[in-house]
Structure formats: structure tokens, C-alpha cells
Amino acid sequence: MTLLYIHIPFCDSKCHYCSFNSYVDKFELKSAYMEALKLQLQADLGRFEIGPGDILSVFIGGGTPSTIDPALYEPIFKELWPYLQKGAEITTEANPNSATSSWLCGMKALGVNRISFGVQSFFDDKLKLLGRAHRAKDAIDAVENAKNAGFERISVDLIYATSLDTPKRVEAEIAMAHKLPITHLSAYELIIEEGTPFEKSPNVKKESIEQSRRVIQSAKDAGLEQYEISNFGDPCRHNVGYWEYRPYLGIGSGAVGRIEKERHYPHGILEEYIENPHFKKIETLTDEEILEEKIFLGLRSDVGVDEKILPAQMLQRAYLLAKEGKLRTREGGFYNPDYLLSDEIALFMLG
Ligand SMILES: C[S@@+](CC[C@H](N)C(=O)[O-])C[C@H]1O[C@@H](n2cnc3c(N)ncnc32)[C@H](O)[C@@H]1O
Ligand code: SF4
């Protein structure tokens, strides 16, 4: 069973915080890029011996998938269908300004069954601070349009820990999300990334553990249970698959894949990717790196850590943490009751 990630490297504009691989020009390359995606997909399905029904979930991310017309996705979906498990989760990210009703209906007709909107905030001043291309009203309309288009599983992304976030406003944002017909919420603490406009104005970030706890509590009060440090509600099976350390194919110029111990990186430059979609730089992970990743991912989410993967000394430290109430034990695994402490706990466990 494998997961499939498809990367769309186009955005209508660049947000002030974002360092994701995406272009706000080169739109004339969209068709050629989508054709290259299909070629890479065909080759990788063969290369990794993916059989009928082997793909558990698909996630189309970006960049901005809603900058691409559904008709351009069609050949990829045609290629994909035989390989999808029955009932596979197929998510696409979408931006409120470009996910029109007709785009949503087009993606639904192709088989997409989950939408994740980059809302970031329901306050226009904060949207402006973040450099977003939409207003709060556009986000509300987009979620409602998705519901009307027949999507049952809708998620919104919010960003918090900006200089405009007060306790009241954080609670209000989550309450506003909850009023919409959503089944899932991602709330990310702002990260100041290198090379972004925010790098030059780091004061836009105002973090505190109290604020993070407020976000978690507000989501819980809205009936959206936390299942990962930034994720709440009906779990995204695709992301849970990553945390369970399932193999994944990564299709696209900004995509990464991992099969067994090998991590694959296609060409990151758009033109080079289109020229040669079959190229992969391969990084081989060591057993120690894999163990470390499994521990970090497992403790940030309710996936937990299977005790069978832990060498004796780490197992000892895990039991010590359990004795102190910092980890819970269940069915041969260790589970983290407080995801905000996950990195500290993981580091202690690793020794
Ligand atoms: C692949 S990105 C963008 C998807 C889509 N283009 C959008 O903007 O909605 C997925 C999410 O990551 C989050 N994100 C991106 N950069 C971030 C940063 N520097 N700090 C916190 N969250 C970030 C945003 O919430 C965003 O919606
Ligand atoms: S947050 Fe989304 S829309 Fe904004 S630049 Fe990043 S990928 Fe593009």
C-alpha cells in the first residue's frame, strides 16, 4: 500500500510567510507541466511495481492546485484510477480566491473527495499582514461552495502566533471555522522561513505556549479532537499515512517520495523537471535516521511509537517517561498525551 503526493508549483501570488516551491509566473508552462506529471506517474508506477488497488490515498498540494483547470488533471486521473484502492481518500488543497464553484465541481467529477482550503485567517487585517490574495468573505464562500458542490470532507488551514493574534481573536477564528460545514481543521503556528519577506520583519511572530494551548482547547470545544500537533477533527488518512511511515510516491517538481529506505527528489526547477520528469536524486536513509523520524512523527501524533522498534536503552527511557506520566502505554506502544512537548520527549527518548 502506498500514498501518492502530487505537487502543483504555481501560485497566483506569493504570501509573505511562505517558502514552498512555487512560481507566480511561468503560467505558460502549466500544460507542459501537467503532461510531465503524467509521464513521471506512468514511469514510477512501473518502477516501483505499484499494482491495481495499491494506492491508499492521493494528496494534491502546492503551490496552489486550484490554479490548474480540472481538464488538465483529467489525463492524470485516467492513469491513476486502476491503481486506487476502493474508497481511496483523494484530497486537493485549494485557495479561496481560485477555487470557484466550477473548479470545485470539476475536481469532484474527477473523483476528488476531500478539500483543504488555505484560509489562514477570518480577519481581513491579518490576511493582509500575511500577504494573502483573498478576504475572509471569500474563504467563507469557498467552503460553502465546496459543500454545495457535494464535498463531505472539508478542511481549513489557519495560521496563528502572529502579532495580530490576541486570545479573543484566536478563539473567534476557531469559532468562525466551526460555524462553517468543515470536518477538519489545521492550525499552524507561524514559522518565519528563510528567504521570505517575513524574515526581514520577525516581529510579526508572537508565540506563546498559552496561545497554542488556547488553540487546542478552542478546537476541542468546537468538537474537533486533536490527533496531531497541528491537526484536529476527522483525520486526513494521507497525512496519518506519512506519520505511520508508509511509503509514498512524490510526483512533481517540488515533490518528495520515499520507498523503503530511499528518499527521491525530482528536479526542483520547473523547466528541468518538464525536460526530464524521470530524473530522481536519491538519498539513502540510515536505520538511525529512520528510527529518529518514526519517533518524532509518532510522538507528534496519535500514531505513537511501537515499542518493538526501540533499542534497549531507548525502551528504558520510554518506560521512565511513562512512569512520570509523560507518555501513555497501550497495546505495545507509547503515546504522547501532550503534543506540544513532543520534540522534548522525542529528544529525551533518543538520548
Ligand atoms: C502547501 S501550503 C499552501 C497551500 C495553499 N496554497 C494555500 O495557501 O492555502 C499548506 C499550508 O501550510 C501552511 N504554511 C505555509 N507556510 C507556513 C509558515 N511559514 N508558517 C506556518 N504555516 C505555514 C499554511 O497554512 C498553508 O495553508
Ligand atoms: S501559502 Fe499557498 S498560496 Fe501562499 S505562496 Fe505558499 S503555496 Fe502559494
XYZ file of C-alpha atoms and ligand atoms in Angstrom:
386
model
C 0.000 0.000 0.000
C 1.394 3.347 -0.924
C 0.437 7.010 -0.695
C 0.691 9.399 -3.633
C 1.558 13.088 -3.409
C 1.183 15.330 -6.473
C 2.794 18.761 -6.410
C 1.457 21.814 -8.264
C 4.139 24.535 -8.307
C 2.020 27.550 -9.317
C 0.506 30.304 -7.161
C -1.362 33.466 -8.120
C 0.777 35.451 -5.686
C 3.385 34.796 -3.029
C 2.360 35.013 0.634
C 4.772 36.792 2.975
C 5.464 33.736 5.135
C 5.725 31.018 2.516
C 8.875 29.255 1.365
C 7.163 26.456 -0.559
C 8.442 25.743 -4.067
C 6.049 27.700 -6.308
C 6.069 30.161 -9.202
C 3.878 33.222 -9.658
C 4.861 33.436 -13.320
C 5.664 30.780 -15.942
C 1.927 30.067 -16.250
C 2.502 29.264 -19.917
C 4.207 26.062 -18.708
C 1.119 24.710 -16.944
C 0.066 22.298 -19.740
C 3.594 21.013 -20.277
C 3.975 20.559 -16.522
C 0.772 18.530 -16.224
C 1.934 16.343 -19.119
C 5.274 15.822 -17.333
C 3.399 14.813 -14.166
C 1.598 12.124 -16.138
C 4.887 10.837 -17.578
C 6.507 10.667 -14.160
C 3.452 8.931 -12.731
C 3.447 6.304 -15.500
C 7.156 5.649 -15.032
C 7.000 5.480 -11.222
C 4.007 3.135 -11.187
C 6.123 0.695 -13.221
C 9.437 1.355 -11.490
C 8.039 0.730 -8.006
C 5.785 -2.134 -9.138
C 2.589 -0.487 -7.941
C -0.292 -2.865 -8.652
C -4.053 -2.383 -9.097
C -5.660 -1.061 -5.912
C -2.286 -0.362 -4.253
C -2.722 3.405 -3.779
C -4.341 4.178 -0.461
C -4.642 7.943 -0.774
C -3.777 10.845 -3.040
C -2.905 14.371 -1.934
C -2.629 17.189 -4.467
C -0.726 20.015 -2.819
C 1.324 23.015 -3.660
C 1.714 25.683 -4.505
C -1.910 26.105 -5.405
C -3.749 23.204 -7.061
C -6.743 25.466 -7.763
C -4.649 27.437 -10.282
C -4.955 24.438 -12.644
C -8.069 23.728 -14.661
C -9.711 20.345 -13.862
C -9.427 19.406 -17.552
C -5.628 19.400 -17.181
C -5.882 16.923 -14.273
C -8.039 14.519 -16.248
C -5.271 12.528 -18.026
C -3.540 12.030 -14.654
C -6.725 10.737 -13.039
C -7.334 8.394 -16.001
C -3.870 6.943 -15.434
C -4.444 6.691 -11.730
C -7.875 5.094 -11.418
C -6.895 1.403 -11.773
C -4.269 1.818 -9.065
C -6.541 3.381 -6.447
C -7.850 1.336 -3.570
C -11.656 1.269 -3.427
C -12.778 4.275 -1.362
C -9.328 5.913 -1.542
C -9.117 9.353 0.022
C -8.291 11.953 -2.646
C -7.548 15.397 -1.234
C -6.728 18.590 -3.010
C -5.536 21.803 -1.455
C -7.261 24.919 -2.761
C -7.056 28.671 -2.262
C -10.268 30.602 -1.627
C -9.626 33.073 -4.455
C -9.189 30.459 -7.186
C -11.429 27.581 -6.046
C -14.524 28.679 -7.956
C -17.723 26.619 -7.970
C -16.916 25.331 -11.421
C -13.383 24.326 -10.364
C -14.794 22.537 -7.306
C -17.430 20.702 -9.377
C -14.787 19.770 -11.961
C -12.488 18.284 -9.310
C -15.406 16.466 -7.684
C -16.305 14.924 -11.046
C -12.742 13.613 -11.351
C -13.116 11.787 -8.023
C -11.602 14.213 -5.512
C -13.412 13.615 -2.222
C -11.672 15.925 0.248
C -10.800 19.625 0.034
C -8.312 21.513 2.158
C -8.649 25.295 1.955
C -5.807 27.642 2.834
C -7.901 30.113 4.790
C -5.176 31.220 7.269
C -7.454 33.754 8.985
C -11.009 35.071 9.151
C -9.769 38.619 9.825
C -9.033 40.827 6.832
C -6.246 42.774 8.593
C -4.439 39.522 9.385
C -4.927 38.243 5.821
C -3.316 41.460 4.641
C -0.426 41.074 7.091
C 0.129 37.530 5.800
C 0.062 38.755 2.190
C -2.907 36.606 1.202
C -4.772 37.232 -2.043
C -8.250 36.676 -0.538
C -10.584 38.226 2.027
C -12.406 36.460 4.874
C -15.660 36.547 2.911
C -14.008 34.668 0.000
C -12.973 31.902 2.391
C -16.479 31.564 3.798
C -17.943 31.453 0.277
C -15.354 28.893 -0.859
C -16.160 26.485 1.978
C -19.889 26.862 1.326
C -19.382 26.363 -2.409
C -17.440 23.171 -1.690
C -20.272 21.883 0.466
C -22.788 22.768 -2.253
C -20.599 21.005 -4.819
C -21.081 17.824 -2.754
C -17.860 17.653 -0.717
C -18.483 15.980 2.642
C -14.921 16.258 3.934
C -13.689 19.846 4.075
C -10.694 21.168 5.962
C -9.426 24.672 6.592
C -5.871 25.772 7.407
C -5.337 28.603 9.869
C -2.076 30.252 10.907
C -1.674 31.639 14.427
C 1.043 33.261 16.564
C 1.138 36.477 14.531
C 1.410 39.934 16.102
C -2.316 40.462 15.446
C -3.445 37.421 17.456
C -4.993 38.135 20.817
C -6.586 35.434 22.996
C -10.046 36.661 21.956
C -9.233 36.720 18.257
C -7.693 33.231 18.319
C -10.838 31.856 19.916
C -13.009 33.816 17.462
C -11.127 32.429 14.432
C -11.715 28.863 15.524
C -15.345 29.601 16.328
C -15.737 31.078 12.812
C -14.201 27.982 11.249
C -16.515 25.812 13.330
C -19.605 27.663 12.069
C -18.744 26.500 8.549
C -19.516 22.991 7.281
C -15.985 21.687 7.931
C -14.878 18.288 9.243
C -11.233 19.143 9.843
C -9.002 21.992 10.933
C -5.244 22.505 10.630
C -3.909 25.283 12.862
C -0.240 26.035 12.247
C 1.948 28.195 14.414
C 3.624 30.754 12.144
C 7.173 29.785 11.171
C 9.492 32.551 9.990
C 11.106 30.897 6.985
C 14.416 31.848 5.416
C 14.178 33.875 2.223
C 10.592 35.064 2.824
C 9.562 38.721 3.351
C 8.796 37.855 6.995
C 12.440 37.032 7.546
C 13.080 40.790 7.462
C 10.277 41.536 9.933
C 10.467 38.743 12.504
C 8.334 40.828 14.897
C 5.239 39.625 13.049
C 5.632 36.464 15.104
C 4.285 36.435 18.644
C 4.276 32.947 20.040
C 3.423 31.581 23.443
C 2.611 28.160 24.785
C -0.586 29.623 26.303
C -1.743 30.626 22.847
C -1.032 27.151 21.461
C -2.979 25.645 24.365
C -5.842 28.061 23.664
C -5.962 26.929 20.034
C -6.082 23.277 21.087
C -8.776 23.918 23.699
C -10.909 26.030 21.322
C -10.747 23.312 18.672
C -11.703 20.720 21.259
C -14.609 22.887 22.447
C -15.747 23.030 18.815
C -15.801 19.216 18.764
C -12.585 18.917 16.723
C -10.325 16.500 18.616
C -6.602 16.944 18.255
C -4.881 13.965 16.596
C -1.592 15.658 15.722
C 0.233 18.747 16.928
C -1.487 20.985 14.303
C -4.452 18.850 13.188
C -7.956 18.411 14.522
C -11.165 16.590 13.586
C -11.789 13.772 11.103
C -8.201 12.643 10.404
C -6.627 13.088 6.985
C -5.747 9.467 6.148
C -2.989 10.586 3.810
C -1.152 12.552 6.482
C -1.715 9.814 9.052
C -0.086 7.512 6.468
C 3.047 9.686 6.494
C 3.216 9.548 10.271
C 2.746 5.763 10.151
C 5.785 5.753 7.915
C 4.014 4.247 4.917
C 5.833 4.506 1.579
C 4.836 7.362 -0.722
C 5.343 8.357 -4.318
C 6.061 12.027 -4.897
C 5.086 13.305 -8.331
C 6.099 16.810 -9.431
C 8.947 19.273 -9.279
C 8.535 20.106 -5.600
C 7.508 16.616 -4.517
C 9.495 14.196 -2.403
C 8.893 10.448 -2.348
C 10.095 7.671 -0.084
C 10.056 3.987 -0.879
C 11.681 1.719 1.704
C 14.953 3.422 2.714
C 15.250 5.661 -0.344
C 14.072 9.237 -0.493
C 13.557 10.598 -4.016
C 13.826 14.174 -5.219
C 12.818 15.083 -8.789
C 14.270 18.216 -10.477
C 13.188 21.229 -8.392
C 13.463 23.710 -11.289
C 10.295 23.757 -13.356
C 11.889 23.732 -16.817
C 14.320 20.985 -15.861
C 11.506 18.886 -14.444
C 9.452 19.270 -17.638
C 12.539 18.353 -19.670
C 13.198 15.218 -17.649
C 10.384 14.128 -15.314
C 12.058 10.749 -14.811
C 15.111 12.162 -13.038
C 15.476 11.447 -9.318
C 18.153 12.364 -6.884
C 18.219 9.512 -4.400
C 19.113 9.835 -0.750
C 19.509 6.603 1.199
C 18.387 6.855 4.784
C 20.284 5.082 7.535
C 18.490 2.860 10.062
C 19.214 5.509 12.737
C 17.622 8.257 10.642
C 14.545 6.124 10.024
C 14.191 5.330 13.716
C 14.561 9.016 14.588
C 11.902 10.019 12.047
C 9.493 7.345 13.302
C 9.921 8.591 16.878
C 9.420 12.280 16.005
C 6.403 11.596 13.757
C 4.845 9.099 16.150
C 5.085 11.424 19.148
C 3.671 14.440 17.295
C 0.521 12.446 16.527
C -1.716 9.735 17.908
C 0.176 7.190 15.786
C 2.539 6.682 18.756
C 5.738 4.633 18.804
C 5.732 0.848 18.605
C 7.923 -0.493 21.421
C 9.284 -3.179 19.079
C 11.279 -0.607 17.082
C 13.109 0.749 20.155
C 16.598 -0.444 21.094
C 17.012 -1.431 24.781
C 18.257 1.934 26.101
C 15.540 3.921 24.334
C 12.938 1.472 25.594
C 14.214 2.035 29.119
C 13.937 5.815 28.712
C 10.452 5.438 27.218
C 9.342 3.449 30.293
C 10.856 6.135 32.507
C 8.785 8.768 30.675
C 5.714 6.571 31.054
C 6.373 6.266 34.799
C 6.478 10.061 35.063
C 3.169 10.301 33.182
C 4.774 11.963 30.150
C 3.908 9.015 27.889
C 0.999 6.598 27.914
C 1.365 2.914 27.126
C -1.210 0.984 25.117
C -1.088 -2.264 23.155
C 2.689 -2.416 22.889
C 3.105 1.256 22.007
C 3.955 4.609 23.596
C 1.587 7.556 23.099
C 2.140 11.213 23.809
C -0.613 12.902 25.833
C 0.737 16.425 25.147
C 1.845 17.024 21.560
C 3.257 20.449 22.437
C 6.022 18.638 24.333
C 6.663 16.115 21.556
C 10.082 17.354 20.456
C 11.444 17.403 24.016
C 10.079 13.935 24.692
C 11.475 12.581 21.414
C 14.900 14.065 22.153
C 14.915 12.548 25.641
C 13.893 9.176 24.247
C 16.632 9.289 21.606
C 19.188 10.098 24.338
C 1.348 23.849 0.947
S 0.828 25.139 1.932
C -0.265 26.049 0.921
C -1.488 25.541 0.305
C -2.275 26.584 -0.440
N -1.527 27.162 -1.497
C -2.702 27.734 0.441
O -2.012 28.717 0.529
O -3.726 27.618 1.016
C -0.182 24.397 3.168
C -0.340 25.217 4.420
O 0.875 25.382 5.092
C 0.751 26.466 5.982
N 2.001 27.225 5.957
C 2.771 27.524 4.892
N 3.845 28.251 5.259
C 3.767 28.413 6.610
C 4.573 29.079 7.587
N 5.668 29.718 7.261
N 4.179 29.027 8.885
C 3.048 28.366 9.235
N 2.251 27.739 8.354
C 2.598 27.758 7.060
C -0.437 27.292 5.517
O -1.464 27.217 6.478
C -0.848 26.606 4.226
O -2.225 26.644 4.014
S 0.806 29.788 1.188
Fe -0.084 28.787 -0.585
S -0.727 30.492 -1.937
Fe 0.670 31.356 -0.472
S 2.626 31.288 -1.555
Fe 2.507 29.451 -0.247
S 1.717 27.884 -1.550
Fe 1.313 29.835 -2.587
